Amino acid sequence: MAPIPGSGLAKGLAVTLRTMTKKTVTAQYPDAQPELPPRTRGVIGLFEENCTVCMLCARECPDWCIYIDSHKETVPPAAPGGRERSRNVLDRFAIDFALCMYCGICIEVCPFDALFWSPEFEYAETDIHELTHERDKLRDWMWTVPAPPALDPGAEEPKEIAAARKSAEKLAAAAQPEPTPEPTSEPGAAPRTGPGPGPQAKPTDPQGGES
C-alpha cells in the first residue's frame, strides 16, 4: 500500500506539538549545578600522604598518562643502635587528562589508597597542554571526594578499624594514673579507730605490779 502523501510531515508536526505542551527539563547549567551520582568518574584525586612511590599506578596505566618523579632519602634509626634506612620521597605526581581514558585501573591497583575518584568535572582548558595537572591540583581535588557509603548495620567491623580501636584503648589504659595504695599499720600494732591517742598502758597497783 502506497503511503499517503504528506503523512511523514503530519507525524513530525504531531511530535512537535506534543513536545511543546510538556514542561522543559533543561538544567540551567552553570547557574544550576547537576546532582551527580556518588560514584561519578570525574577526575582523580591524590592523597599524597599515602603514596609510597611504588610506581604501580604508572606501570599499569594503559595510556601511560601518569608521570612520577622521586628521590631517595636516608632516614635515621628509630632506636639507638639501629641502622639507617632509605625511603622514596615524592617529587612529582602528574596526570595528563588529555590522554586519560578514565578506566580507573590506577585507583584499583594502588595498594595504599592514595588515589580516589572525584566527581569534579569542571576542569576544561583552552590549551590541551594545560590538561596535565600536577600533584597540587590533584591534592585540591582530593577534598571533593565523597565519603564512602555507610556499612551495613549487621556487617562485621573492618579489621583496620578494629586494630586501631584496640590500639587506642591500650594507649588510653596506659595513660591513666595508677591508684596509690592506702597506708597500712605495722604488723602487731593495735588498730586505731579515731583521732585520739593510741592504746593505753595497763594500770598498775601501788606496789608496782600489774593489776
Coordinates of C-alpha atoms in Angstrom, one line a residue:
M1 CA 0.0 0.0 0.0
A2 CA 1.5 3.3 -1.0
P3 CA 2.0 5.9 1.8
I4 CA -0.4 8.8 1.9
P5 CA 1.3 11.9 0.7
G6 CA 2.2 14.2 3.5
S7 CA 1.9 11.6 6.3
G8 CA 5.5 12.0 7.3
L9 CA 5.1 15.7 7.7
A10 CA 2.0 15.2 9.8
K11 CA 3.7 12.8 12.1
G12 CA 6.6 15.2 12.6
L13 CA 4.2 18.1 13.4
A14 CA 2.4 15.8 15.9
V15 CA 5.7 15.1 17.7
T16 CA 6.4 18.9 17.8
L17 CA 3.0 19.7 19.2
R18 CA 3.3 17.1 21.9
T19 CA 6.7 18.4 22.9
M20 CA 5.5 22.0 23.0
T21 CA 2.9 21.1 25.6
K22 CA 5.4 19.5 28.0
K23 CA 7.4 21.3 30.7
T24 CA 11.0 21.8 29.8
V25 CA 13.6 19.7 31.6
T26 CA 16.7 21.6 30.6
A27 CA 19.1 22.2 33.5
Q28 CA 20.3 25.8 33.6
Y29 CA 23.9 25.0 33.9
P30 CA 26.2 26.6 35.2
D31 CA 23.7 28.5 37.3
A32 CA 22.1 25.2 38.5
Q33 CA 24.7 22.5 39.3
P34 CA 23.8 19.0 38.4
E35 CA 23.3 16.3 41.1
L36 CA 25.9 13.7 40.3
P37 CA 25.8 10.1 41.4
P38 CA 28.3 9.3 44.3
R39 CA 30.4 7.0 42.0
T40 CA 30.8 9.6 39.2
R41 CA 34.1 9.4 37.4
G42 CA 35.2 13.0 37.2
V43 CA 38.9 13.4 37.9
I44 CA 41.4 11.6 40.1
G45 CA 42.4 13.0 43.5
L46 CA 45.7 12.3 45.1
F47 CA 46.1 11.6 48.9
E48 CA 49.8 12.4 48.9
E49 CA 50.5 11.1 52.5
N50 CA 49.6 7.5 51.4
C51 CA 51.8 7.5 48.3
T52 CA 54.9 5.4 48.7
V53 CA 56.2 5.9 45.1
C54 CA 55.8 2.3 44.3
M55 CA 55.1 3.2 40.6
L56 CA 52.4 0.6 40.3
C57 CA 49.8 3.0 39.0
A58 CA 52.1 4.4 36.3
R59 CA 53.1 0.9 35.2
E60 CA 49.5 -0.4 35.0
C61 CA 48.2 2.7 33.2
P62 CA 47.2 1.6 29.6
D63 CA 47.7 5.2 28.3
W64 CA 50.9 6.0 30.2
C65 CA 49.4 9.3 31.3
I66 CA 50.8 9.3 34.9
Y67 CA 54.2 10.9 35.5
I68 CA 56.0 10.3 38.8
D69 CA 59.4 11.6 39.9
S70 CA 61.1 10.8 43.2
H71 CA 64.4 10.6 45.1
K72 CA 65.8 8.5 47.9
E73 CA 66.3 9.9 51.4
T74 CA 68.1 8.4 54.3
V75 CA 66.1 8.0 57.5
P76 CA 68.0 7.9 60.8
P77 CA 67.5 4.8 63.0
A78 CA 64.4 4.8 65.1
A79 CA 66.2 3.4 68.2
P80 CA 69.8 3.7 69.4
G81 CA 72.0 1.1 67.8
G82 CA 69.7 0.6 64.8
R83 CA 70.7 1.1 61.2
E84 CA 69.7 3.8 58.8
R85 CA 67.1 3.2 56.2
S86 CA 66.3 4.7 52.8
R87 CA 62.8 5.7 51.6
N88 CA 61.4 7.2 48.5
V89 CA 60.3 10.8 48.6
L90 CA 57.7 12.0 46.0
D91 CA 58.9 15.0 43.9
R92 CA 56.2 15.0 41.2
F93 CA 52.9 13.3 40.6
A94 CA 51.0 14.4 37.4
I95 CA 48.2 13.1 35.3
D96 CA 47.6 14.1 31.7
F97 CA 43.8 14.1 31.4
A98 CA 44.1 14.7 27.7
L99 CA 45.3 11.1 27.4
C100 CA 43.4 9.5 30.4
M101 CA 40.5 7.3 29.4
Y102 CA 39.0 7.1 32.9
C103 CA 39.3 3.4 33.2
G104 CA 40.1 3.6 36.9
I105 CA 42.9 0.9 36.8
C106 CA 45.3 3.2 38.7
I107 CA 42.8 3.6 41.5
E108 CA 42.1 -0.2 41.7
V109 CA 45.8 -1.3 41.7
C110 CA 47.0 1.3 44.3
P111 CA 47.8 -0.8 47.4
F112 CA 47.9 2.1 49.8
D113 CA 44.7 4.0 48.9
A114 CA 46.4 7.1 47.5
L115 CA 44.1 7.6 44.5
F116 CA 40.4 8.3 44.6
W117 CA 37.6 9.2 42.2
S118 CA 36.3 12.8 42.5
P119 CA 33.0 13.9 40.9
E120 CA 34.6 17.2 39.9
F121 CA 34.2 17.7 36.2
E122 CA 34.8 21.5 35.6
Y123 CA 38.4 21.4 34.6
A124 CA 38.2 22.4 30.9
E125 CA 41.2 24.3 29.5
T126 CA 41.7 26.3 26.3
D127 CA 45.1 24.7 25.7
I128 CA 45.4 20.9 25.6
H129 CA 48.8 21.1 27.2
E130 CA 47.2 22.6 30.3
L131 CA 45.3 19.4 30.9
T132 CA 48.4 17.9 32.6
H133 CA 47.6 18.6 36.3
E134 CA 50.3 18.4 38.9
R135 CA 50.0 17.0 42.4
D136 CA 48.9 20.3 44.0
K137 CA 45.8 20.3 41.8
L138 CA 45.3 16.6 42.4
R139 CA 45.5 17.3 46.1
D140 CA 42.9 20.0 45.9
W141 CA 40.5 17.6 44.2
M142 CA 41.0 15.1 47.0
W143 CA 38.8 17.2 49.2
T144 CA 35.9 16.9 46.8
V145 CA 35.9 13.1 47.1
P146 CA 32.6 11.9 48.7
A147 CA 32.7 9.9 51.9
P148 CA 32.4 6.1 51.5
P149 CA 28.9 4.7 52.0
A150 CA 28.0 3.5 55.5
L151 CA 28.4 -0.1 56.3
D152 CA 25.5 -2.4 56.7
P153 CA 24.4 -2.5 60.4
G154 CA 24.9 -6.3 60.5
A155 CA 28.3 -6.2 58.8
E156 CA 31.5 -7.1 60.7
E157 CA 33.8 -4.4 61.8
P158 CA 36.7 -3.8 59.4
K159 CA 40.0 -5.3 60.6
E160 CA 41.8 -1.9 60.2
I161 CA 39.2 -0.1 62.4
A162 CA 39.2 -2.9 65.0
A163 CA 43.0 -2.8 65.2
A164 CA 43.1 1.0 65.5
R165 CA 40.4 0.8 68.2
K166 CA 42.3 -1.8 70.2
S167 CA 45.5 0.3 70.0
A168 CA 43.6 3.4 71.2
E169 CA 42.1 1.5 74.1
K170 CA 45.6 0.3 75.1
L171 CA 47.1 3.8 75.0
A172 CA 44.2 5.2 77.0
A173 CA 44.6 2.5 79.7
A174 CA 48.4 3.1 79.8
A175 CA 47.8 6.9 80.2
Q176 CA 45.6 6.5 83.2
P177 CA 47.4 7.1 86.6
E178 CA 47.8 4.1 88.8
P179 CA 45.8 4.3 92.1
T180 CA 48.0 5.0 95.2
P181 CA 47.8 2.3 97.9
E182 CA 46.4 3.2 101.2
P183 CA 48.9 3.3 104.2
T184 CA 48.8 0.2 106.4
S185 CA 49.6 -0.2 110.0
E186 CA 52.7 -2.0 111.2
P187 CA 52.2 -5.7 112.0
G188 CA 51.3 -6.4 115.6
A189 CA 50.1 -2.9 116.3
A190 CA 46.6 -2.4 117.5
P191 CA 44.4 -0.6 115.1
R192 CA 43.4 2.9 115.7
T193 CA 39.7 3.8 115.5
G194 CA 39.8 7.5 115.7
P195 CA 42.0 10.6 116.0
G196 CA 42.5 10.1 119.8
P197 CA 45.7 8.7 121.4
G198 CA 46.8 5.1 120.8
P199 CA 46.3 2.1 123.1
Q200 CA 46.8 3.0 126.8
A201 CA 49.1 1.0 129.0
K202 CA 47.7 -1.4 131.6
P203 CA 47.1 0.2 135.1
T204 CA 49.5 -0.7 137.8
D205 CA 48.8 -1.1 141.6
P206 CA 50.7 1.0 144.2
Q207 CA 53.0 -1.9 144.9
G208 CA 54.4 -1.7 141.4
G209 CA 52.9 -4.8 139.9
E210 CA 50.4 -5.0 137.3
S211 CA 46.7 -5.3 138.3

